[in-house]
Amino acid sequence: MAFSKFGLSPAILEGVKAMGYVDPTPIQLRAIPLIVAGKDVIGSAQTGTGKTAAFALPILSKLGEHSQATRVLILEPTRELAAQVETAVRDFARFTNLRVAVIFGGVGYGKQMDALRTGIDILVATPGRLLDHIEKGTCKLDKVEHLVLDEADRMLDMGFLPDVRRIVERCPRKRQTSLFSATIPPQIETLIKWAMHEPETIEIGARRTPAETVKHVIYPVAEDQKSDLLRALLDRVNYDSVIIFCRTKHRADRIAGLLKKNNHAVAVLHSNRTQREREEALAGFRNGRYEVLVATDIAARGLDIADVSHVINYDVPQHPEDYIHRIGRTGRAEAVGDAFTLMVAEDSQHVYSIERFISQKIARIKLEDFTYNYTALFEEGKPGQPKGYERKVKGVRLSGGYFFGPARRKKR
Ligand code: AMP
């Protein structure tokens, strides 16, 4: 089915065409007709599925012409995501006279106030800074017709739910509300009951399935060889751009320093960096100046970074959902990508949880020509092992065994 069948306005269809979208993604197929019909929608599609267009296209289409009042409010958990969604909305709306602005913390108020004064149709914002503007009287939400709560589970994780509630209370009761969340924990369930009206729920694929285009593998390794293995991987893998996830800001800085010493062009993204540094890192990574981006989870959540060929989990994520989010950076919108996870002995429980979560065993791989120190992980699944790797994940028998890879060598 083509976009033209949704009943979107001609100007928005033109915007879609200019973006180069030909076929709607599954979430777009399901969400657009519901939002066009005026329904409240809960979308539990993972990031990279095209969810921004799924809510933005029908909403923009309904707005029609520019008016002085803010009729659309899109809440995002991080400034990077807010900036990214604003850019997407601006792109979709480029053949309309609708005005878009973005509001987030960490930067001055001046430009944001100027933008708000000019009359904004669509506001993309993070909760804290938006509340500041509301309290200063520089922003009003009493004309909001469409409210989008994006990445709601991450807003919960970051402690923003009380702010979100205060913001929702400022919006008119009569409105259309959409909520997107990879998972629906009880607090989000409560928010849904309170903020939404007879919502329709859309689940795209299993909520827990990583993008099918991602090939993911685990590299077991002894703790003291992690950084050596990472460097060896980067040397041998034929990557275009790679994001490396670390557990802490400190580890991210350390790994970035190490790779810089090895002549990699590296950018770092974590919450201790200034807004300017983060923007520079992202812009440089997007335009190819940096081939490697080292990031923590919060900083990188949901960011749309095109053409990431590889994701490397330098540290195993502590929460299975984060695994899905991290590897969602690659294999986005049908492109093929690889995701590698370095695993040390203490990670075993986390890895089992991830495998249970995604109902899939992740292959263990050893890097060819790399001299490994011994780790008990190499004993997994061998017959007679007392704490072997023989487990069942939803009926899938897990056994050990390694193969060597990756076969592809770096060409450049
Ligand atoms: P999102 O999940 O909204 O962050 O989108 C992920 C990526 O998919 C973005 O780069 C979008 O521009 C792209 N995208 C979204 N919808 C489509 C579509 N129908 N066809 C091709 N690419 C798309």
CSV table of C-alpha atoms and ligand atoms in Angstrom, one decimal:
chain,number,residue,atom,x,y,z
A,1,MET,CA,0.0,0.0,0.0
A,2,ALA,CA,1.3,3.4,-0.9
A,3,PHE,CA,1.2,6.6,1.3
A,4,SER,CA,-1.3,8.1,-1.1
A,5,LYS,CA,-4.0,5.7,0.3
A,6,PHE,CA,-4.0,7.2,3.8
A,7,GLY,CA,-5.9,10.3,2.9
A,8,LEU,CA,-3.0,12.6,4.0
A,9,SER,CA,-2.9,16.2,2.7
A,10,PRO,CA,-1.2,16.8,-0.7
A,11,ALA,CA,1.5,19.0,0.9
A,12,ILE,CA,2.4,16.2,3.4
A,13,LEU,CA,2.4,13.6,0.7
A,14,GLU,CA,4.8,15.8,-1.2
A,15,GLY,CA,7.0,16.0,1.9
A,16,VAL,CA,7.0,12.2,2.2
A,17,LYS,CA,8.0,11.9,-1.5
A,18,ALA,CA,10.8,14.3,-1.0
A,19,MET,CA,12.1,12.1,1.9
A,20,GLY,CA,12.3,9.2,-0.5
A,21,TYR,CA,9.8,7.0,1.4
A,22,VAL,CA,8.1,4.7,-1.0
A,23,ASP,CA,6.3,2.1,1.1
A,24,PRO,CA,5.0,2.7,4.6
A,25,THR,CA,6.7,0.6,7.4
A,26,PRO,CA,4.4,-1.7,9.5
A,27,ILE,CA,3.9,0.8,12.3
A,28,GLN,CA,3.0,3.5,9.7
A,29,LEU,CA,0.5,1.1,8.1
A,30,ARG,CA,-1.3,0.5,11.4
A,31,ALA,CA,-0.9,3.9,13.2
A,32,ILE,CA,-1.6,6.4,10.4
A,33,PRO,CA,-5.2,5.3,9.7
A,34,LEU,CA,-6.0,5.3,13.4
A,35,ILE,CA,-4.6,8.8,14.0
A,36,VAL,CA,-6.3,10.1,10.8
A,37,ALA,CA,-9.5,8.7,12.3
A,38,GLY,CA,-9.0,10.7,15.5
A,39,LYS,CA,-8.2,7.8,17.8
A,40,ASP,CA,-5.8,7.8,20.7
A,41,VAL,CA,-2.9,5.4,19.9
A,42,ILE,CA,-0.4,3.4,22.0
A,43,GLY,CA,2.5,2.2,19.8
A,44,SER,CA,4.9,-0.3,21.2
A,45,ALA,CA,7.3,-0.4,18.2
A,46,GLN,CA,11.0,-0.3,18.8
A,47,THR,CA,13.1,2.6,17.7
A,48,GLY,CA,14.1,2.6,14.0
A,49,THR,CA,10.8,1.3,12.8
A,50,GLY,CA,9.6,4.6,11.4
A,51,LYS,CA,7.5,5.7,14.4
A,52,THR,CA,8.2,9.4,14.0
A,53,ALA,CA,6.5,9.5,10.6
A,54,ALA,CA,3.8,7.2,12.0
A,55,PHE,CA,2.6,9.9,14.3
A,56,ALA,CA,3.9,13.0,12.6
A,57,LEU,CA,2.4,12.5,9.1
A,58,PRO,CA,-1.3,12.2,10.1
A,59,ILE,CA,-1.0,14.9,12.7
A,60,LEU,CA,0.6,17.4,10.3
A,61,SER,CA,-1.9,16.5,7.7
A,62,LYS,CA,-4.8,17.4,10.0
A,63,LEU,CA,-3.3,20.7,11.0
A,64,GLY,CA,-3.6,22.2,7.5
A,65,GLU,CA,-2.5,25.9,7.6
A,66,HIS,CA,-0.4,27.8,10.0
A,67,SER,CA,-2.2,29.5,12.9
A,68,GLN,CA,-0.8,31.4,15.8
A,69,ALA,CA,-1.6,28.8,18.5
A,70,THR,CA,0.5,25.7,19.4
A,71,ARG,CA,-1.7,22.9,18.4
A,72,VAL,CA,0.8,20.0,18.6
A,73,LEU,CA,3.0,19.1,21.5
A,74,ILE,CA,5.6,16.3,21.2
A,75,LEU,CA,7.4,15.4,24.4
A,76,GLU,CA,10.8,13.6,24.2
A,77,PRO,CA,13.1,12.4,26.9
A,78,THR,CA,16.4,13.8,25.7
A,79,ARG,CA,17.5,16.9,23.9
A,80,GLU,CA,19.1,14.9,21.1
A,81,LEU,CA,15.9,13.1,20.4
A,82,ALA,CA,13.9,16.3,20.6
A,83,ALA,CA,16.3,17.9,18.0
A,84,GLN,CA,16.0,14.8,15.8
A,85,VAL,CA,12.2,14.7,15.9
A,86,GLU,CA,12.0,18.4,15.2
A,87,THR,CA,14.2,17.9,12.1
A,88,ALA,CA,12.0,15.1,10.9
A,89,VAL,CA,8.8,17.1,11.4
A,90,ARG,CA,10.4,20.1,9.6
A,91,ASP,CA,11.2,17.8,6.7
A,92,PHE,CA,7.7,16.3,6.5
A,93,ALA,CA,6.2,19.8,6.7
A,94,ARG,CA,8.5,21.5,4.3
A,95,PHE,CA,5.7,22.1,1.7
A,96,THR,CA,3.4,23.6,4.2
A,97,ASN,CA,3.5,27.0,6.1
A,98,LEU,CA,3.4,25.3,9.5
A,99,ARG,CA,6.0,26.4,12.0
A,100,VAL,CA,8.0,24.1,14.2
A,101,ALA,CA,10.2,24.8,17.2
A,102,VAL,CA,12.2,22.7,19.6
A,103,ILE,CA,12.8,23.4,23.3
A,104,PHE,CA,15.3,21.7,25.6
A,105,GLY,CA,17.6,22.4,28.5
A,106,GLY,CA,21.3,23.1,28.6
A,107,VAL,CA,21.1,26.1,26.2
A,108,GLY,CA,20.0,29.7,26.6
A,109,TYR,CA,16.4,30.8,26.7
A,110,GLY,CA,16.7,33.7,24.2
A,111,LYS,CA,16.3,31.9,20.9
A,112,GLN,CA,13.6,29.6,22.3
A,113,MET,CA,11.6,32.6,23.5
A,114,ASP,CA,12.0,34.3,20.2
A,115,ALA,CA,10.7,31.3,18.4
A,116,LEU,CA,7.7,30.9,20.8
A,117,ARG,CA,6.8,34.6,20.3
A,118,THR,CA,6.5,34.2,16.5
A,119,GLY,CA,3.6,31.7,16.9
A,120,ILE,CA,4.5,28.0,16.7
A,121,ASP,CA,2.2,25.3,15.4
A,122,ILE,CA,4.2,22.3,16.5
A,123,LEU,CA,6.4,22.2,19.6
A,124,VAL,CA,8.9,19.5,20.3
A,125,ALA,CA,10.2,19.6,23.8
A,126,THR,CA,11.9,17.9,26.8
A,127,PRO,CA,9.7,18.1,29.9
A,128,GLY,CA,11.9,20.2,32.3
A,129,ARG,CA,12.6,23.1,30.0
A,130,LEU,CA,9.1,23.2,28.8
A,131,LEU,CA,7.8,23.5,32.4
A,132,ASP,CA,10.3,26.4,32.9
A,133,HIS,CA,8.8,28.2,29.8
A,134,ILE,CA,5.2,27.5,31.1
A,135,GLU,CA,6.1,29.0,34.5
A,136,LYS,CA,7.7,32.0,32.9
A,137,GLY,CA,4.5,32.5,30.8
A,138,THR,CA,6.5,32.2,27.5
A,139,CYS,CA,4.6,29.1,26.4
A,140,LYS,CA,0.9,28.2,26.5
A,141,LEU,CA,-0.6,24.8,26.0
A,142,ASP,CA,-4.3,25.7,26.1
A,143,LYS,CA,-4.8,25.2,22.4
A,144,VAL,CA,-3.1,21.8,22.1
A,145,GLU,CA,-5.1,19.4,20.0
A,146,HIS,CA,-2.5,16.7,19.5
A,147,LEU,CA,-0.2,15.4,22.3
A,148,VAL,CA,2.5,12.9,21.6
A,149,LEU,CA,4.4,11.2,24.5
A,150,ASP,CA,7.3,9.6,22.8
A,151,GLU,CA,9.7,7.1,24.4
A,152,ALA,CA,7.5,7.1,27.5
A,153,ASP,CA,9.4,4.3,29.2
A,154,ARG,CA,12.6,6.3,28.9
A,155,MET,CA,10.9,9.4,30.4
A,156,LEU,CA,9.9,7.2,33.3
A,157,ASP,CA,13.5,5.8,33.7
A,158,MET,CA,14.8,9.4,33.7
A,159,GLY,CA,12.4,10.4,36.5
A,160,PHE,CA,10.3,12.8,34.2
A,161,LEU,CA,6.9,11.3,34.8
A,162,PRO,CA,5.8,13.9,37.4
A,163,ASP,CA,6.9,16.6,35.0
A,164,VAL,CA,5.0,14.9,32.2
A,165,ARG,CA,1.8,14.8,34.3
A,166,ARG,CA,2.1,18.5,35.1
A,167,ILE,CA,2.5,19.2,31.4
A,168,VAL,CA,-0.5,17.0,30.4
A,169,GLU,CA,-2.6,18.9,33.0
A,170,ARG,CA,-1.9,22.1,31.1
A,171,CYS,CA,-3.3,20.7,27.9
A,172,PRO,CA,-7.0,20.8,27.1
A,173,ARG,CA,-8.9,17.6,28.0
A,174,LYS,CA,-10.4,17.4,24.6
A,175,ARG,CA,-7.4,16.4,22.5
A,176,GLN,CA,-5.9,13.4,20.7
A,177,THR,CA,-3.0,11.7,22.5
A,178,SER,CA,-0.5,9.2,21.2
A,179,LEU,CA,2.0,7.4,23.3
A,180,PHE,CA,5.1,5.4,22.2
A,181,SER,CA,7.0,3.1,24.5
A,182,ALA,CA,9.1,0.0,23.9
A,183,THR,CA,7.8,-1.5,27.1
A,184,ILE,CA,4.7,-0.7,29.2
A,185,PRO,CA,5.6,-0.9,32.9
A,186,PRO,CA,2.8,-0.3,35.5
A,187,GLN,CA,3.6,3.4,35.9
A,188,ILE,CA,3.1,3.9,32.2
A,189,GLU,CA,-0.1,1.8,32.4
A,190,THR,CA,-1.3,4.3,35.0
A,191,LEU,CA,-0.3,7.3,32.8
A,192,ILE,CA,-2.2,5.7,29.9
A,193,LYS,CA,-5.4,5.3,32.0
A,194,TRP,CA,-5.2,8.8,33.2
A,195,ALA,CA,-4.1,10.6,30.1
A,196,MET,CA,-5.6,8.7,27.2
A,197,HIS,CA,-9.1,8.1,26.0
A,198,GLU,CA,-10.1,4.6,24.8
A,199,PRO,CA,-6.7,4.1,23.2
A,200,GLU,CA,-6.0,1.5,20.5
A,201,THR,CA,-2.8,-0.4,21.0
A,202,ILE,CA,-0.4,-1.3,18.2
A,203,GLU,CA,2.4,-3.8,18.7
A,204,ILE,CA,4.7,-4.2,15.8
A,205,GLY,CA,6.2,-7.6,15.8
A,206,ALA,CA,6.9,-8.9,19.2
A,207,ARG,CA,7.8,-6.0,21.4
A,208,ARG,CA,11.0,-7.8,22.3
A,209,THR,CA,12.3,-8.8,18.9
A,210,PRO,CA,15.4,-7.1,17.7
A,211,ALA,CA,15.4,-5.8,14.2
A,212,GLU,CA,15.5,-8.8,12.0
A,213,THR,CA,18.1,-7.4,9.7
A,214,VAL,CA,20.7,-7.3,12.5
A,215,LYS,CA,23.2,-10.1,12.8
A,216,HIS,CA,24.3,-10.3,16.4
A,217,VAL,CA,27.0,-12.3,18.1
A,218,ILE,CA,28.8,-12.5,21.4
A,219,TYR,CA,32.6,-12.4,21.9
A,220,PRO,CA,33.5,-14.0,25.2
A,221,VAL,CA,36.7,-12.6,26.6
A,222,ALA,CA,38.7,-12.3,29.8
A,223,GLU,CA,38.2,-8.9,31.5
A,224,ASP,CA,41.8,-7.8,31.1
A,225,GLN,CA,41.7,-8.4,27.3
A,226,LYS,CA,38.5,-6.5,26.6
A,227,SER,CA,40.2,-3.4,25.2
A,228,ASP,CA,42.7,-5.5,23.2
A,229,LEU,CA,39.8,-7.5,21.7
A,230,LEU,CA,37.9,-4.3,20.9
A,231,ARG,CA,40.9,-2.9,19.0
A,232,ALA,CA,41.4,-6.2,17.2
A,233,LEU,CA,37.8,-6.2,16.2
A,234,LEU,CA,37.9,-2.7,14.8
A,235,ASP,CA,41.0,-3.6,12.9
A,236,ARG,CA,39.5,-6.5,11.2
A,237,VAL,CA,35.9,-5.6,10.7
A,238,ASN,CA,34.9,-3.9,7.6
A,239,TYR,CA,32.8,-1.2,9.1
A,240,ASP,CA,31.6,2.1,7.8
A,241,SER,CA,30.5,3.6,11.1
A,242,VAL,CA,30.3,2.0,14.5
A,243,ILE,CA,28.7,3.0,17.9
A,244,ILE,CA,30.4,1.5,20.9
A,245,PHE,CA,28.3,1.4,24.1
A,246,CYS,CA,29.9,1.6,27.5
A,247,ARG,CA,28.3,1.2,31.0
A,248,THR,CA,29.5,4.5,32.4
A,249,LYS,CA,30.7,7.9,31.3
A,250,HIS,CA,34.1,7.2,32.7
A,251,ARG,CA,34.5,4.0,30.7
A,252,ALA,CA,33.3,5.8,27.6
A,253,ASP,CA,35.9,8.4,28.0
A,254,ARG,CA,38.6,5.8,28.6
A,255,ILE,CA,37.7,3.8,25.5
A,256,ALA,CA,37.5,6.9,23.4
A,257,GLY,CA,41.0,7.9,24.6
A,258,LEU,CA,42.4,4.5,23.8
A,259,LEU,CA,40.9,4.4,20.3
A,260,LYS,CA,42.1,7.9,19.5
A,261,LYS,CA,45.6,6.8,20.4
A,262,ASN,CA,45.1,4.1,17.8
A,263,ASN,CA,44.3,6.7,15.2
A,264,HIS,CA,40.6,6.1,15.0
A,265,ALA,CA,38.4,9.2,14.5
A,266,VAL,CA,36.3,9.1,17.6
A,267,ALA,CA,33.5,11.1,19.1
A,268,VAL,CA,32.0,10.7,22.6
A,269,LEU,CA,28.4,11.1,23.7
A,270,HIS,CA,27.4,11.1,27.4
A,271,SER,CA,25.6,13.4,29.7
A,272,ASN,CA,28.6,15.0,31.3
A,273,ARG,CA,29.4,16.6,27.9
A,274,THR,CA,28.1,20.1,27.2
A,275,GLN,CA,25.3,20.6,24.7
A,276,ARG,CA,27.8,22.1,22.2
A,277,GLU,CA,30.1,19.0,22.5
A,278,ARG,CA,27.2,16.6,22.1
A,279,GLU,CA,26.0,18.4,19.0
A,280,GLU,CA,29.5,18.5,17.6
A,281,ALA,CA,29.9,14.8,18.3
A,282,LEU,CA,26.6,13.9,16.6
A,283,ALA,CA,27.1,16.1,13.6
A,284,GLY,CA,30.6,14.8,13.1
A,285,PHE,CA,29.5,11.3,13.3
A,286,ARG,CA,26.6,11.9,10.9
A,287,ASN,CA,28.7,13.5,8.3
A,288,GLY,CA,31.5,10.9,8.5
A,289,ARG,CA,34.2,13.0,10.2
A,290,TYR,CA,34.1,10.5,13.0
A,291,GLU,CA,33.9,6.8,12.2
A,292,VAL,CA,33.4,5.7,15.8
A,293,LEU,CA,31.0,7.1,18.4
A,294,VAL,CA,31.5,5.9,22.0
A,295,ALA,CA,28.3,6.4,24.0
A,296,THR,CA,26.4,5.6,27.1
A,297,ASP,CA,22.8,4.3,26.9
A,298,ILE,CA,21.0,7.4,28.0
A,299,ALA,CA,22.9,9.7,25.7
A,300,ALA,CA,22.3,7.5,22.6
A,301,ARG,CA,18.8,6.3,23.3
A,302,GLY,CA,16.6,6.5,20.2
A,303,LEU,CA,18.9,8.7,18.2
A,304,ASP,CA,18.4,8.3,14.5
A,305,ILE,CA,21.9,8.0,13.1
A,306,ALA,CA,21.7,6.8,9.6
A,307,ASP,CA,23.9,4.0,8.1
A,308,VAL,CA,25.5,2.7,11.3
A,309,SER,CA,27.1,-0.5,10.1
A,310,HIS,CA,28.0,-1.9,13.5
A,311,VAL,CA,27.1,-1.6,17.1
A,312,ILE,CA,29.6,-2.9,19.7
A,313,ASN,CA,28.5,-3.4,23.2
A,314,TYR,CA,31.7,-3.0,25.1
A,315,ASP,CA,29.7,-3.7,28.2
A,316,VAL,CA,26.8,-6.0,28.3
A,317,PRO,CA,23.7,-3.9,29.1
A,318,GLN,CA,22.2,-4.5,32.5
A,319,HIS,CA,18.6,-4.4,31.3
A,320,PRO,CA,17.5,-6.6,28.4
A,321,GLU,CA,15.5,-3.8,26.9
A,322,ASP,CA,18.6,-1.7,26.6
A,323,TYR,CA,20.1,-4.5,24.4
A,324,ILE,CA,17.2,-4.0,22.0
A,325,HIS,CA,17.6,-0.3,22.0
A,326,ARG,CA,21.3,-0.4,21.5
A,327,ILE,CA,21.3,-2.8,18.6
A,328,GLY,CA,18.3,-0.8,17.2
A,329,ARG,CA,21.0,1.7,16.1
A,330,THR,CA,22.0,-0.7,13.4
A,331,GLY,CA,19.7,-2.5,10.9
A,332,ARG,CA,17.4,0.6,11.0
A,333,ALA,CA,14.6,0.7,8.5
A,334,GLU,CA,15.6,-2.5,6.7
A,335,ALA,CA,19.3,-1.8,6.3
A,336,VAL,CA,21.6,-4.6,7.4
A,337,GLY,CA,23.9,-4.2,10.3
A,338,ASP,CA,26.0,-6.2,12.8
A,339,ALA,CA,25.9,-6.1,16.6
A,340,PHE,CA,28.7,-7.4,18.7
A,341,THR,CA,28.7,-7.9,22.4
A,342,LEU,CA,31.8,-8.4,24.5
A,343,MET,CA,31.1,-10.7,27.4
A,344,VAL,CA,33.1,-11.4,30.5
A,345,ALA,CA,32.4,-14.1,33.1
A,346,GLU,CA,30.4,-11.8,35.4
A,347,ASP,CA,28.0,-11.0,32.5
A,348,SER,CA,26.6,-14.5,32.3
A,349,GLN,CA,23.3,-13.8,34.1
A,350,HIS,CA,22.7,-10.6,32.1
A,351,VAL,CA,23.4,-12.4,28.8
A,352,TYR,CA,20.9,-15.2,29.8
A,353,SER,CA,18.3,-12.5,30.6
A,354,ILE,CA,18.8,-10.9,27.2
A,355,GLU,CA,18.5,-14.3,25.5
A,356,ARG,CA,15.4,-15.1,27.4
A,357,PHE,CA,14.0,-11.7,26.6
A,358,ILE,CA,14.5,-12.0,22.9
A,359,SER,CA,13.8,-15.8,22.9
A,360,GLN,CA,16.9,-16.3,20.9
A,361,LYS,CA,20.3,-17.8,21.5
A,362,ILE,CA,23.1,-15.4,20.5
A,363,ALA,CA,26.1,-17.2,18.9
A,364,ARG,CA,29.4,-17.1,20.7
A,365,ILE,CA,32.3,-16.3,18.4
A,366,LYS,CA,36.1,-16.2,18.8
A,367,LEU,CA,38.1,-13.8,16.8
A,368,GLU,CA,40.6,-15.6,14.5
A,369,ASP,CA,44.3,-14.9,15.1
A,370,PHE,CA,43.7,-13.3,18.4
A,371,THR,CA,45.6,-14.8,21.3
A,372,TYR,CA,43.1,-15.3,24.0
A,373,ASN,CA,43.8,-15.6,27.7
A,374,TYR,CA,41.7,-18.3,29.4
A,375,THR,CA,38.3,-17.6,30.7
A,376,ALA,CA,35.8,-20.0,32.2
A,377,LEU,CA,33.3,-18.8,29.6
A,378,PHE,CA,35.1,-21.0,27.0
A,379,GLU,CA,34.0,-24.0,28.9
A,380,GLU,CA,30.3,-23.2,28.3
A,381,GLY,CA,28.4,-26.1,27.0
A,382,LYS,CA,31.2,-28.7,27.1
A,383,PRO,CA,29.9,-32.1,28.2
A,384,GLY,CA,30.3,-32.7,31.9
A,385,GLN,CA,30.5,-29.1,32.9
A,386,PRO,CA,28.7,-28.6,36.2
A,387,LYS,CA,27.5,-25.1,35.4
A,388,GLY,CA,27.4,-25.6,31.7
A,389,TYR,CA,25.5,-23.5,29.3
A,390,GLU,CA,22.8,-26.1,28.7
A,391,ARG,CA,19.6,-24.1,29.2
A,392,LYS,CA,16.3,-23.7,27.5
A,393,VAL,CA,15.1,-20.4,26.2
A,394,LYS,CA,11.5,-20.8,25.2
A,395,GLY,CA,12.1,-24.3,23.9
A,396,VAL,CA,15.3,-23.4,22.1
A,397,ARG,CA,18.1,-25.6,23.3
A,398,LEU,CA,21.1,-23.6,24.1
A,399,SER,CA,24.4,-25.3,23.9
A,400,GLY,CA,27.9,-24.0,23.7
A,401,GLY,CA,30.3,-24.2,20.8
A,402,TYR,CA,32.1,-21.5,19.0
A,403,PHE,CA,32.9,-20.6,15.5
A,404,PHE,CA,35.4,-18.1,14.3
A,405,GLY,CA,34.6,-14.8,12.8
A,406,PRO,CA,34.0,-12.3,11.5
A,407,ALA,CA,35.3,-13.5,8.1
A,408,ARG,CA,35.2,-10.1,6.5
A,409,ARG,CA,38.4,-8.2,6.7
A,410,LYS,CA,38.7,-4.5,6.8
A,411,LYS,CA,39.6,-3.3,3.3
A,412,ARG,CA,40.6,0.2,3.8
B,1,AMP,P1,12.3,6.4,13.4
B,1,AMP,O1,11.9,5.0,13.9
B,1,AMP,O2,11.2,7.3,13.3
B,1,AMP,O3,13.5,7.0,14.1
B,1,AMP,O4,12.8,6.2,11.9
B,1,AMP,C1,14.0,5.4,11.6
B,1,AMP,C2,14.5,5.8,10.2
B,1,AMP,O5,13.7,5.2,9.2
B,1,AMP,C3,14.6,7.3,9.8
B,1,AMP,O6,15.8,7.5,9.2
B,1,AMP,C4,13.5,7.5,8.9
B,1,AMP,O7,13.7,8.6,8.0
B,1,AMP,C5,13.4,6.2,8.2
B,1,AMP,N1,12.0,5.9,7.7
B,1,AMP,C6,10.9,6.1,8.3
B,1,AMP,N2,9.8,5.7,7.6
B,1,AMP,C7,10.3,5.2,6.4
B,1,AMP,C8,9.7,4.7,5.2
B,1,AMP,N3,8.4,4.5,5.1
B,1,AMP,N4,10.6,4.3,4.2
B,1,AMP,C9,11.9,4.5,4.3
B,1,AMP,N5,12.6,5.0,5.4
B,1,AMP,C10,11.8,5.4,6.5
